[in-house]
Amino acid sequence: MCEGAAGGHRAGPGLCVFSGLPGDPEGAQLSWPHRPRPRHEQDLPPGGRGPCCSRRGACLSALLLLLLATLAALVTLVISLGLPARTPGAQACVTPTNRTGFLCHDWRSCIPASGVCDGLRTCPHGEDEDESLCRDAPHSLPSFLVARCGDPASWIYSDQKCDGTNNCGDCSDELSPVTACPPCGPGWWRCSSTFFQYCGCVPRTLCQDGMQHCSDWSDEYSCLRS
């Protein structure tokens, strides 16, 4: 097989070596039959295998495992230290007497609107007396806690409206046209009161007590004590 090739000589059984091939200035020698190396051997550096990161899948898997481990560590840390307490903004609620109230930050306690900024810490954590609420009342109070009187400069707490008591001083919190309140309830007697404290109703507990509370004396002659 070597005789027909220029520059070829036999180096052993079945093996030819060619040197000085035309167009090969370096005189490179090729073995015959020539066997090219597999591609994966050609890509590896001499004397060893390539690093693991040459394989993209292995690198991505390692990075994913690292991220999952970090996330698990953070979750464990948060659970062990406890979640931070929420500090929500002011929330309205309805008191057991069906009046507008202030929901404490424990999400369970509902105190009357008039209990906010009254100098007494009623909520378990005292947030009803926070400076952010009380520093410039009524402007610093949420709107659901405030009711306006006939005089725009005057205000009351929203749970004091329609409670039968003259909180505004001109009965605008009890009578129309400023306020539309329901009729006197079972515990009240409707009449024009002679006392500044009441407006269109007086408590039935005052009926037949020997003292005039209604301008027409109906609290003494018509009203029955409840």
Coordinates of C-alpha atoms in Angstrom, one line a residue:
M1 CA 0.0 0.0 0.0
C2 CA 2.9 2.4 0.6
E3 CA 4.6 2.0 -2.7
G4 CA 2.1 3.9 -4.7
A5 CA 2.3 7.0 -2.5
A6 CA 5.0 9.5 -2.9
G7 CA 7.4 9.7 0.0
G8 CA 5.9 6.7 1.8
H9 CA 7.7 3.9 3.5
R10 CA 6.6 1.0 5.6
A11 CA 7.0 1.4 9.3
G12 CA 5.5 -1.9 10.2
P13 CA 2.9 -4.4 9.2
G14 CA -0.2 -2.6 7.9
L15 CA 1.3 0.9 8.8
C16 CA 2.7 3.5 6.5
V17 CA 4.5 6.7 7.4
F18 CA 4.4 9.6 4.9
S19 CA 6.9 12.4 5.1
G20 CA 7.6 15.4 3.0
L21 CA 4.2 15.4 1.3
P22 CA 3.7 18.0 -1.4
G23 CA 2.3 21.2 0.1
D24 CA 3.4 20.3 3.6
P25 CA 6.4 22.5 4.3
E26 CA 6.8 21.2 7.8
G27 CA 7.2 17.7 6.7
A28 CA 4.4 16.5 8.9
Q29 CA 4.2 12.7 9.3
L30 CA 0.8 10.9 9.2
S31 CA 0.1 7.4 10.2
W32 CA -1.8 5.1 8.0
P33 CA -4.5 4.2 8.4
H34 CA -5.2 7.7 9.9
R35 CA -7.6 7.6 12.9
P36 CA -8.8 11.1 14.0
R37 CA -9.3 11.5 17.8
P38 CA -12.9 11.6 19.1
R39 CA -14.3 15.1 19.5
H40 CA -14.5 14.9 23.3
E41 CA -10.9 14.0 23.5
Q42 CA -9.9 16.9 21.3
D43 CA -11.8 19.4 23.5
L44 CA -10.2 18.3 26.8
P45 CA -6.9 19.8 27.9
P46 CA -3.9 17.6 27.8
G47 CA -3.5 15.2 30.7
G48 CA -7.0 15.5 32.3
R49 CA -10.7 16.0 32.1
G50 CA -12.3 19.5 31.8
P51 CA -13.8 21.3 34.9
C52 CA -17.4 20.5 35.8
C53 CA -18.6 24.0 34.7
S54 CA -17.8 23.1 31.1
R55 CA -21.0 21.2 31.2
R56 CA -23.8 23.8 31.4
G57 CA -26.4 21.5 32.8
A58 CA -24.2 20.6 35.8
C59 CA -23.5 24.3 36.6
L60 CA -27.2 25.2 36.4
S61 CA -28.1 22.3 38.7
A62 CA -25.5 23.4 41.2
L63 CA -26.7 27.0 41.2
L64 CA -30.3 25.9 41.7
L65 CA -29.4 23.8 44.6
L66 CA -27.5 26.7 46.2
L67 CA -30.5 29.0 45.7
L68 CA -32.9 26.5 47.3
A69 CA -30.5 26.0 50.2
T70 CA -30.3 29.8 50.8
L71 CA -34.1 30.1 50.6
A72 CA -34.6 27.3 53.1
A73 CA -32.1 28.9 55.5
L74 CA -34.0 32.2 55.3
V75 CA -37.3 30.6 56.0
T76 CA -35.9 28.8 59.0
L77 CA -34.5 32.0 60.3
V78 CA -37.8 33.9 60.0
I79 CA -39.7 31.1 61.7
S80 CA -37.2 30.9 64.5
L81 CA -37.2 34.7 65.1
G82 CA -41.0 35.1 64.6
L83 CA -42.7 37.2 61.9
P84 CA -42.8 41.0 62.5
A85 CA -46.0 42.3 63.8
R86 CA -48.2 44.1 61.4
T87 CA -49.0 47.8 62.1
P88 CA -52.0 48.5 59.9
G89 CA -53.5 52.0 59.5
A90 CA -56.6 53.0 61.3
Q91 CA -59.5 50.7 60.7
A92 CA -63.2 51.2 61.4
C93 CA -65.3 48.6 63.2
V94 CA -68.8 48.4 64.9
T95 CA -69.0 48.2 68.7
P96 CA -71.4 45.9 70.5
T97 CA -73.8 48.8 70.9
N98 CA -73.9 49.2 67.1
R99 CA -71.8 52.4 67.1
T100 CA -68.8 53.4 65.0
G101 CA -65.6 52.2 66.6
F102 CA -61.8 52.0 66.2
L103 CA -60.3 48.6 65.5
C104 CA -57.1 48.0 67.6
H105 CA -54.1 46.5 66.0
D106 CA -54.8 43.1 67.6
W107 CA -57.7 42.9 65.0
R108 CA -60.1 41.9 67.9
S109 CA -60.7 44.8 70.2
C110 CA -63.2 47.4 68.9
I111 CA -63.3 50.5 71.1
P112 CA -65.9 53.4 70.7
A113 CA -64.7 56.3 68.5
S114 CA -64.9 58.7 71.5
G115 CA -62.4 56.4 73.3
V116 CA -59.6 57.5 70.8
C117 CA -57.3 60.3 72.1
D118 CA -59.2 60.6 75.4
G119 CA -56.0 60.3 77.4
L120 CA -56.6 56.6 78.3
R121 CA -54.9 53.8 76.5
T122 CA -57.8 51.4 75.8
C123 CA -56.3 49.2 73.1
P124 CA -54.0 46.4 74.3
H125 CA -51.0 48.1 72.8
G126 CA -52.2 51.7 73.3
E127 CA -52.4 52.6 69.7
D128 CA -55.6 54.6 70.3
E129 CA -53.4 57.3 71.9
D130 CA -50.6 57.3 69.3
E131 CA -49.2 60.8 68.6
S132 CA -49.9 60.3 64.9
L133 CA -53.6 60.2 65.7
C134 CA -53.8 62.7 68.4
R135 CA -51.3 65.5 67.7
D136 CA -53.7 67.6 65.7
A137 CA -57.3 66.4 66.3
P138 CA -59.6 66.4 64.4
H139 CA -57.3 66.8 61.4
S140 CA -55.1 64.0 62.4
L141 CA -58.0 61.6 63.0
P142 CA -59.4 59.3 60.3
S143 CA -62.6 60.6 58.8
F144 CA -64.7 57.7 60.2
L145 CA -64.0 58.9 63.7
V146 CA -65.2 62.5 63.2
A147 CA -68.7 64.0 62.7
R148 CA -69.3 67.7 62.0
C149 CA -71.8 69.9 63.8
G150 CA -74.0 72.7 62.4
D151 CA -71.1 75.1 63.1
P152 CA -68.3 73.8 60.7
A153 CA -65.7 74.8 63.3
S154 CA -67.2 72.3 65.8
W155 CA -66.9 68.6 65.7
I156 CA -67.7 65.5 67.7
Y157 CA -66.8 61.8 67.6
S158 CA -68.9 59.9 65.2
D159 CA -70.3 57.6 67.9
Q160 CA -71.7 60.7 69.7
K161 CA -74.0 61.4 66.8
C162 CA -77.7 60.4 67.2
D163 CA -77.0 59.3 70.8
G164 CA -79.8 61.5 72.3
T165 CA -77.4 63.9 73.9
N166 CA -76.7 67.4 72.8
N167 CA -73.0 67.0 72.1
C168 CA -72.7 69.8 69.5
G169 CA -74.4 72.4 71.8
D170 CA -77.0 73.3 69.1
C171 CA -78.5 69.9 68.8
S172 CA -77.3 69.6 65.2
D173 CA -75.9 66.2 66.0
E174 CA -79.4 65.0 66.9
L175 CA -81.9 66.9 64.8
S176 CA -82.3 67.6 61.1
P177 CA -81.4 69.2 58.7
V178 CA -77.8 68.7 59.8
T179 CA -78.3 65.1 61.0
A180 CA -81.0 62.6 60.1
C181 CA -81.3 60.5 63.3
P182 CA -83.9 57.7 63.8
P183 CA -86.9 58.3 66.1
C184 CA -86.5 58.0 69.8
G185 CA -85.8 54.4 70.8
P186 CA -87.6 52.4 73.4
G187 CA -85.6 53.9 76.2
W188 CA -86.5 57.5 75.3
W189 CA -89.5 59.8 75.4
R190 CA -90.1 62.2 72.5
C191 CA -90.6 65.8 73.5
S192 CA -88.9 69.2 73.4
S193 CA -86.6 69.2 76.3
T194 CA -86.2 72.0 78.8
F195 CA -82.7 70.9 79.5
F196 CA -79.7 71.8 77.4
Q197 CA -78.4 68.3 77.7
Y198 CA -81.2 66.8 75.6
C199 CA -82.7 67.6 72.2
G200 CA -85.8 65.8 70.8
C201 CA -85.9 63.0 73.4
V202 CA -85.4 62.5 77.1
P203 CA -84.6 59.2 78.8
R204 CA -87.6 57.4 80.2
T205 CA -85.8 57.0 83.4
L206 CA -86.6 60.7 84.0
C207 CA -90.3 60.3 83.6
Q208 CA -92.5 60.9 86.6
D209 CA -89.6 61.8 88.8
G210 CA -91.4 65.0 90.0
M211 CA -89.2 67.3 87.8
Q212 CA -90.1 68.9 84.5
H213 CA -87.9 67.7 81.6
C214 CA -90.2 68.3 78.7
S215 CA -91.6 71.8 77.8
D216 CA -95.1 70.4 77.8
W217 CA -94.8 68.4 81.0
S218 CA -95.5 65.2 79.1
D219 CA -92.6 63.5 80.9
E220 CA -94.6 63.8 84.2
Y221 CA -98.2 63.2 82.9
S222 CA -97.9 61.0 79.8
C223 CA -94.6 59.2 79.9
L224 CA -94.3 56.0 81.8
R225 CA -91.0 55.1 83.5
S226 CA -89.5 52.1 81.7

